Every structure is written in C-alpha cells, then in structure tokens.
CSV table of C-alpha atoms in Angstrom, one decimal:
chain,number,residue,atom,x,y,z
A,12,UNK,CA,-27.8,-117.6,-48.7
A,13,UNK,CA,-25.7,-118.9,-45.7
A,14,UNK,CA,-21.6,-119.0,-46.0
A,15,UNK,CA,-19.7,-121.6,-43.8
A,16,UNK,CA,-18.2,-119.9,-40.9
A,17,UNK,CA,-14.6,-120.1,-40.5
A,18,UNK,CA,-12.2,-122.3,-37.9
A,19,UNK,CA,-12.7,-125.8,-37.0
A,20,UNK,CA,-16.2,-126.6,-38.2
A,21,UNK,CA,-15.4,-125.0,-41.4
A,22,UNK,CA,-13.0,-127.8,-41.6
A,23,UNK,CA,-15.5,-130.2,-40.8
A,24,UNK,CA,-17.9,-128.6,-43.8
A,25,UNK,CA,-15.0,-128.6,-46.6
A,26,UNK,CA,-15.1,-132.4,-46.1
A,27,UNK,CA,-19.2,-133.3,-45.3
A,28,UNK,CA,-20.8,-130.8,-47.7
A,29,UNK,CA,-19.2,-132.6,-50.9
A,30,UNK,CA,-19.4,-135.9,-49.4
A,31,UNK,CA,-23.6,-135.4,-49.3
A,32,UNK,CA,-23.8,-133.4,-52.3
A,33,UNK,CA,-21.6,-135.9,-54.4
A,34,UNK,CA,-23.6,-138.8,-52.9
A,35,UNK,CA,-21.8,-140.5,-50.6
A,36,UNK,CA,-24.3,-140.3,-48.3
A,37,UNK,CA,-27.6,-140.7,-49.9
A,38,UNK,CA,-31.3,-139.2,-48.9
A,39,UNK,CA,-32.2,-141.0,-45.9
A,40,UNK,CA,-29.1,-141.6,-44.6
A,41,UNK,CA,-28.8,-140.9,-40.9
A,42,UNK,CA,-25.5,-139.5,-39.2
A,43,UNK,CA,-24.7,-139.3,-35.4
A,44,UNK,CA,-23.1,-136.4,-34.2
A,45,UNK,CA,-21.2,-138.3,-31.9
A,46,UNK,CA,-19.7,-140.6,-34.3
A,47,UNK,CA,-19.1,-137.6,-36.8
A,48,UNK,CA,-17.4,-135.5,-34.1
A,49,UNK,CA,-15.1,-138.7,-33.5
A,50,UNK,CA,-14.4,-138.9,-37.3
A,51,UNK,CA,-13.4,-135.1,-37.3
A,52,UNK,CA,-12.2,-135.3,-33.9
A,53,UNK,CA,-13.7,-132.2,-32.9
A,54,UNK,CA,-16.2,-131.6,-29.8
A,55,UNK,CA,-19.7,-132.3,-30.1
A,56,UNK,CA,-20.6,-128.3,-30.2
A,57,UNK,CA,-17.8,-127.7,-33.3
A,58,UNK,CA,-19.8,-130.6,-35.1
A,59,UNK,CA,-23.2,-129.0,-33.9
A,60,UNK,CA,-22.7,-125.5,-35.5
A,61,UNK,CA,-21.6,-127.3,-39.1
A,62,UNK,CA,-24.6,-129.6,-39.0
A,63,UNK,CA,-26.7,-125.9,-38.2
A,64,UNK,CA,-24.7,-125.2,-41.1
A,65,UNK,CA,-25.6,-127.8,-43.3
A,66,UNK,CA,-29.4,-127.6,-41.8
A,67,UNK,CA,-29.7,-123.8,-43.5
A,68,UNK,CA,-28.3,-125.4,-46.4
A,69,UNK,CA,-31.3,-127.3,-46.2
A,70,UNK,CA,-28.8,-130.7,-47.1
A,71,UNK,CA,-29.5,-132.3,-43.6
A,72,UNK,CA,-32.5,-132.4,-41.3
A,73,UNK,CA,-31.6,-133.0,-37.6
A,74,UNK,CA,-34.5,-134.4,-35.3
A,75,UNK,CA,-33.5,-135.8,-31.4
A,76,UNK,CA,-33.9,-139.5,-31.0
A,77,UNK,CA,-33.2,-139.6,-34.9
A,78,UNK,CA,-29.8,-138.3,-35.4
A,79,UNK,CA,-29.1,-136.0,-38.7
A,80,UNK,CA,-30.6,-137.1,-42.1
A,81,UNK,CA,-29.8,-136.4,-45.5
A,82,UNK,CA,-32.4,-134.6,-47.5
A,83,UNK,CA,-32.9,-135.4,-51.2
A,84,UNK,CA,-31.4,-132.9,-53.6
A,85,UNK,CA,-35.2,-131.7,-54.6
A,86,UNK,CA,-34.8,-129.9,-50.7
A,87,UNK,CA,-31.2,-128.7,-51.2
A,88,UNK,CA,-30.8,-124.8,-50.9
A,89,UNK,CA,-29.3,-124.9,-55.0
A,90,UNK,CA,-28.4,-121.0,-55.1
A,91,UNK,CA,-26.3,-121.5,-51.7
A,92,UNK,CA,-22.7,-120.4,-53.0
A,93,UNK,CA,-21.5,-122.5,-50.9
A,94,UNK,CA,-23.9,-125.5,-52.2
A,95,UNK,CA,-23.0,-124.5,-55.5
A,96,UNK,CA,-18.9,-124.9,-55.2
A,97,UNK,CA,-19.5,-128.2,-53.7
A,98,UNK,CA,-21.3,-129.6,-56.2
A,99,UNK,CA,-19.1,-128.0,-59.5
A,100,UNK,CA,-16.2,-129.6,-57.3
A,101,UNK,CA,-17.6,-133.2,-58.0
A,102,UNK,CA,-18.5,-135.7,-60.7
A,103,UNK,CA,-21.8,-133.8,-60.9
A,104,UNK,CA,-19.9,-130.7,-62.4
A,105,UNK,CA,-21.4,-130.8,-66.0
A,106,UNK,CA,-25.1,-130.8,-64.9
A,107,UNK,CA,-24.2,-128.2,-62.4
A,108,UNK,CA,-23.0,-126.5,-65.0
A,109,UNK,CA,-25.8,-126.7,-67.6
A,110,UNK,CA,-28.3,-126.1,-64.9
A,111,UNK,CA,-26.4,-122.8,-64.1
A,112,UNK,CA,-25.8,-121.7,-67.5
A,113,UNK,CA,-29.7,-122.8,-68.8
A,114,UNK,CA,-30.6,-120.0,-65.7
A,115,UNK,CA,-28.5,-117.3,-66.5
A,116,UNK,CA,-29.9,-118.0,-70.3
A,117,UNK,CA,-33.3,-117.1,-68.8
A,118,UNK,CA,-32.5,-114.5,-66.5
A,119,UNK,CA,-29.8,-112.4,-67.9
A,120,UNK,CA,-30.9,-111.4,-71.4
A,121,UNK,CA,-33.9,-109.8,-69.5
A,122,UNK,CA,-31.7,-108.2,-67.4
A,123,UNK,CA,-29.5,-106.4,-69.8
A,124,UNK,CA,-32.6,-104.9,-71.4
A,125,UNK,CA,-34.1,-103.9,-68.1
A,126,UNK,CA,-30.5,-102.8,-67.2
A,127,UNK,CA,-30.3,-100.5,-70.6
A,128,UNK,CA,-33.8,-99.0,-69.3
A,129,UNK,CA,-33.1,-98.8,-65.4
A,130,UNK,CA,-29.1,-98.2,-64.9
A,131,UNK,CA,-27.9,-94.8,-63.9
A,132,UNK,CA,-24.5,-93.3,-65.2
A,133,UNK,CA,-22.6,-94.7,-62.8
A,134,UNK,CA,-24.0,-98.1,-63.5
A,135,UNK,CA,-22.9,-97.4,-67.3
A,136,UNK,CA,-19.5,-96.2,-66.1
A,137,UNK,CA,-18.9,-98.9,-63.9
A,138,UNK,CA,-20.2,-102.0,-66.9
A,139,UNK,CA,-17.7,-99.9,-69.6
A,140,UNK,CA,-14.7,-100.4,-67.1
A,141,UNK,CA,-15.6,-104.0,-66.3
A,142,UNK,CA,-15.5,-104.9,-70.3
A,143,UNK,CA,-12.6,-102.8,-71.0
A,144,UNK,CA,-10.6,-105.0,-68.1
A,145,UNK,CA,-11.9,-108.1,-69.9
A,146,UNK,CA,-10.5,-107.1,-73.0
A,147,UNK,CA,-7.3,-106.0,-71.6
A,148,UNK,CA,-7.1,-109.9,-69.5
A,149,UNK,CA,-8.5,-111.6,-72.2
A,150,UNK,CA,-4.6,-112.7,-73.9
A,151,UNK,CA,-1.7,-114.1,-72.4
A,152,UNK,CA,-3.5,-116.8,-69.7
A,153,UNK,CA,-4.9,-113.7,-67.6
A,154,UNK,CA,-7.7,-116.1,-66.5
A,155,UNK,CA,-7.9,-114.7,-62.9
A,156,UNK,CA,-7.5,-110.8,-64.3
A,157,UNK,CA,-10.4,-111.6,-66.4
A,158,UNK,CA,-13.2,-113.7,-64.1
A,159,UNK,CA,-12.6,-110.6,-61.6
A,160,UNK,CA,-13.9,-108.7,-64.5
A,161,UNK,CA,-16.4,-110.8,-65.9
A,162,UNK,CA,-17.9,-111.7,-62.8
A,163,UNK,CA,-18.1,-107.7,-62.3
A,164,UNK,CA,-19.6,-107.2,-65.4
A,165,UNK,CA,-22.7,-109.6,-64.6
A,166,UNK,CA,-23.2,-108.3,-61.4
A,167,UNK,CA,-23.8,-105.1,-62.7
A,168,UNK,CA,-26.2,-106.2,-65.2
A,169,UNK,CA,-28.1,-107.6,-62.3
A,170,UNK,CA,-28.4,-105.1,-60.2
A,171,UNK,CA,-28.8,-102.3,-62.7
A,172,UNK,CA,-31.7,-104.3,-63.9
A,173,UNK,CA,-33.7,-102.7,-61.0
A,174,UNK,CA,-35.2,-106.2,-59.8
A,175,UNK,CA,-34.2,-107.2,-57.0
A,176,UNK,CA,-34.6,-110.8,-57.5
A,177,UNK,CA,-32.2,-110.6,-60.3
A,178,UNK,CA,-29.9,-108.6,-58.0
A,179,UNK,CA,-29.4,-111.3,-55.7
A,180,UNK,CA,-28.6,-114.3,-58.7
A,181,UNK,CA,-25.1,-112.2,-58.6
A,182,UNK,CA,-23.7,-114.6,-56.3
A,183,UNK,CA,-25.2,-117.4,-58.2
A,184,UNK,CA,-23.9,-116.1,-61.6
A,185,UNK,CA,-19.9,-115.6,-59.8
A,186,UNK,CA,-20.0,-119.0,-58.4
A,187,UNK,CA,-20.6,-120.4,-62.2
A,188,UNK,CA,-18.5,-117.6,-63.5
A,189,UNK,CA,-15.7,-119.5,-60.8
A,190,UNK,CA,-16.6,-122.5,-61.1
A,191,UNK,CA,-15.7,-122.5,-65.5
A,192,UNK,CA,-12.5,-121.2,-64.9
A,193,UNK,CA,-11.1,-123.0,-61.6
A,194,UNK,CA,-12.4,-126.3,-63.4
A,195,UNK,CA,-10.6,-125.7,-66.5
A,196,UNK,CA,-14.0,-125.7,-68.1
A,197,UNK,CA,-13.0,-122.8,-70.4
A,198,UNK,CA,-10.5,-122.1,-73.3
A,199,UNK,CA,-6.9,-120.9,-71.6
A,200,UNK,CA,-7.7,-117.5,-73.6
A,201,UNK,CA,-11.1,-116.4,-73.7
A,202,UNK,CA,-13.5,-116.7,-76.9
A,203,UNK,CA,-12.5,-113.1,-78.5
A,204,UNK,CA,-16.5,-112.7,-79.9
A,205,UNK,CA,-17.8,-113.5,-76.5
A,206,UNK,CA,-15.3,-110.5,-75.0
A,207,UNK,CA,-16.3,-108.4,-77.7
A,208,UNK,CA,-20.2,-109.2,-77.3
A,209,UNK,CA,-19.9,-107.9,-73.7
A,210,UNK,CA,-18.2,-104.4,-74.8
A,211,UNK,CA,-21.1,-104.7,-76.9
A,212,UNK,CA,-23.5,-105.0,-74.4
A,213,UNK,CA,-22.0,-102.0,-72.0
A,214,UNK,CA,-22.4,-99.7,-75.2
A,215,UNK,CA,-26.2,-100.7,-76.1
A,216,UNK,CA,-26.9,-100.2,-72.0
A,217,UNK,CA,-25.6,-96.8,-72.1
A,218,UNK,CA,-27.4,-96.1,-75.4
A,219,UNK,CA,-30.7,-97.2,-74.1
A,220,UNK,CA,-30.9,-99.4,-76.4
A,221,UNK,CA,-33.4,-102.7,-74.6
A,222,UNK,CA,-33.8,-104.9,-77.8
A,223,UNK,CA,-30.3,-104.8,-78.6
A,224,UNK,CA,-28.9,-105.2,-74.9
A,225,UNK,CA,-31.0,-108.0,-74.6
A,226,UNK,CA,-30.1,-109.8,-77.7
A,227,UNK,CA,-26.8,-109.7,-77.2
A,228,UNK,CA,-26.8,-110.8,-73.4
A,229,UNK,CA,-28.4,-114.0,-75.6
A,230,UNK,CA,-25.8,-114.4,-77.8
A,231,UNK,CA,-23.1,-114.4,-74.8
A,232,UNK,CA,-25.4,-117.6,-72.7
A,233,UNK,CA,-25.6,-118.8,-75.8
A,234,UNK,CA,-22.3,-119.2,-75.7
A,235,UNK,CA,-21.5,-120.2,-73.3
A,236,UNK,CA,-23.8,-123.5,-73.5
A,237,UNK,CA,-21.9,-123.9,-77.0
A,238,UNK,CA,-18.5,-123.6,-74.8
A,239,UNK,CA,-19.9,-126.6,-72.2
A,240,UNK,CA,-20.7,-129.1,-75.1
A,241,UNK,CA,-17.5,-129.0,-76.0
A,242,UNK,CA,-15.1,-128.8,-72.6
A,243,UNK,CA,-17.8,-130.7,-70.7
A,244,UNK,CA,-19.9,-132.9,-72.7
C-alpha cells in the first residue's frame, strides 16, 4: 500500500486524488502533465512523482504520446489508505463506508476466533489494555482517546489471528475506524454495549474461547452497520 510522500507533490495529491476518486474526472479522461504542472504551478518533475503516485494507486495510467488517463474505479487500488481517506472525504462516503464495514463483517469475526486460538500472552495483555482505554475514553466526547484505542484493539485482533492476510487489513480497518469518527459518522459518546462487547471479546481471547470470540466480533460489525443506517443512510 503506497503513502503519498511529503512536500510539494504531496500538495499536488491532497487536491488530484479526491478530484478523480470523487469524479471529477471520469475513466478515460486524459490529463497533461504540462497543463497540471501549470495548474499546481510546480515543475514538471514535482507533478511526475505525484502522477507515479497516483499510477501505484492504480487511479491513473500514464502512456507517452497519450498523456495520463484515469482508470475506472474497478482498477483502483481500494485498500490504499490513502485511496481510502479520499474517498470517505467525498460524497461517496456512505458506500465507502458500507463497503468497509460489510469487509470487516467478513473478516474480523474469523479473526477474533483464530485470534483466541493463535495470540500469545502478550497479545492478550496488549487487547485487555486497548478495551480498558476504550472504556475509560468512551464518556465525556473523548472521541480521539478512544479511536486511538479502538483502532488498537482491531489491529491486534488481526494480527494475533496468525494470518497474515488479515494482518495487513489493519490499515484498512484504522482508516474506517478514522474515517467514522473524523466524519461525525458516529454517536459523540460511543454505544456503551458496543464498548462493553469489545472487553468482552479481549476476555473470551484470553480464555481460549473461539466460538465465543467470534460471535461477539459479529455482534460489534453488526453494529456497526446498525450505527451507518442511521448517521449515514
């Protein structure tokens, strides 16, 4: 998964990467470098490296003679963090978020029963401290306090899983995790039986206990697809 490099072709990403993924430019559109480094007033090598950028997004194709094309969605890089914040910043933001949250619904679950199989003591540890600082950010508008925790929480889950395929969805899972709260797409005080269903889930993984790790995992995507029909319908 690529991240945008910093400095002035960052710059030139923050304002072209949501302009093709909320579709102002449409698949098949074709850009000139030149005429986007005038736009941006940048040099032709700045807007180079962001349209490499874009390229490893898989967003843009770039062919001489042609110029750079947009690619249809179907080719976008969709677990690109970076992909993934531009898109959640734009009118698409409800599908985005459905999408996301129908995928941790399939993958996570699984994982908290492979996690409650696979993790080792310090994986336990660590997923008992991460729900213990959601419950203690989870009143008075500690939204920040509490994504750092949540999004701590799943990443554990994934990794402790022992699949390494669901290990690298953490950066997927802390974008969506981001994207609810920077988006005002959840409640200013977080649903108390979804905090309590996680420090649920950290005492069945220490417990070895699969069926029940697993059914509670459901319970919290659940959810959190309940949460979306109602803050972003």
């Amino acid at each position: 998964m690529s991240t945008p490099g910093r400095g002035l072709h960052g710059q030139v990403l923050d304002t072209l990467g949501p302009d093709i993924t909320a579709g102002k430019y449409p698949p098949g559109s074709v850009l000139r470098t030149d005429e986007l480094a005038q736009r941006f007033e940048v040099s032709r090598s700045v807007m180079r490296e962001a349209v490499r950028v874009l390229e490893s997004m898989h967003l843009v194709e770039s062919r001489r003679r042609v110029g750079v094309t947009v690619l249809p969605e179907c080719e976008w890089n969709v677990y690109d963090p970076q992909v993934i914040r531009w898109r959640l910043a734009g009118a698409d933001r409800p599908r985005q978020l459905r999408s996301l949250t129908v995928l941790r619904s399939a993958v996570e679950p699984v994982a908290a029963g492979l996690a409650a199989r696979h993790a080792t003591s310090e994986q336990c540890a660590e997923l008992t401290e991460c729900a213990l600082g959601m419950v203690a950010n989870s009143r008075g508008h500690k939204l920040e306090g509490y994504l750092f925790h949540d999004v701590a929480f799943h990443r554990v889950i994934l990794t402790a899983s022992g699949n390494e395929m669901f290990a690298r969805l953490g950066d997927v899972v802390a974008e969506v995790l981001a994207g609810r709260t920077h988006h005002d797409v959840m409640f200013e005080d977080p649903d108390p039986a979804a905090v309590t269903l996680h420090v649920q889930v950290a005492e069945a993984v220490r417990e070895r206990d699969a069926e029940r790790a697993e059914r509670l995992t459901r319970e919290i995507t659940v959810g959190a697809l309940q949460e979306l029909d109602i803050l972003a319908p």
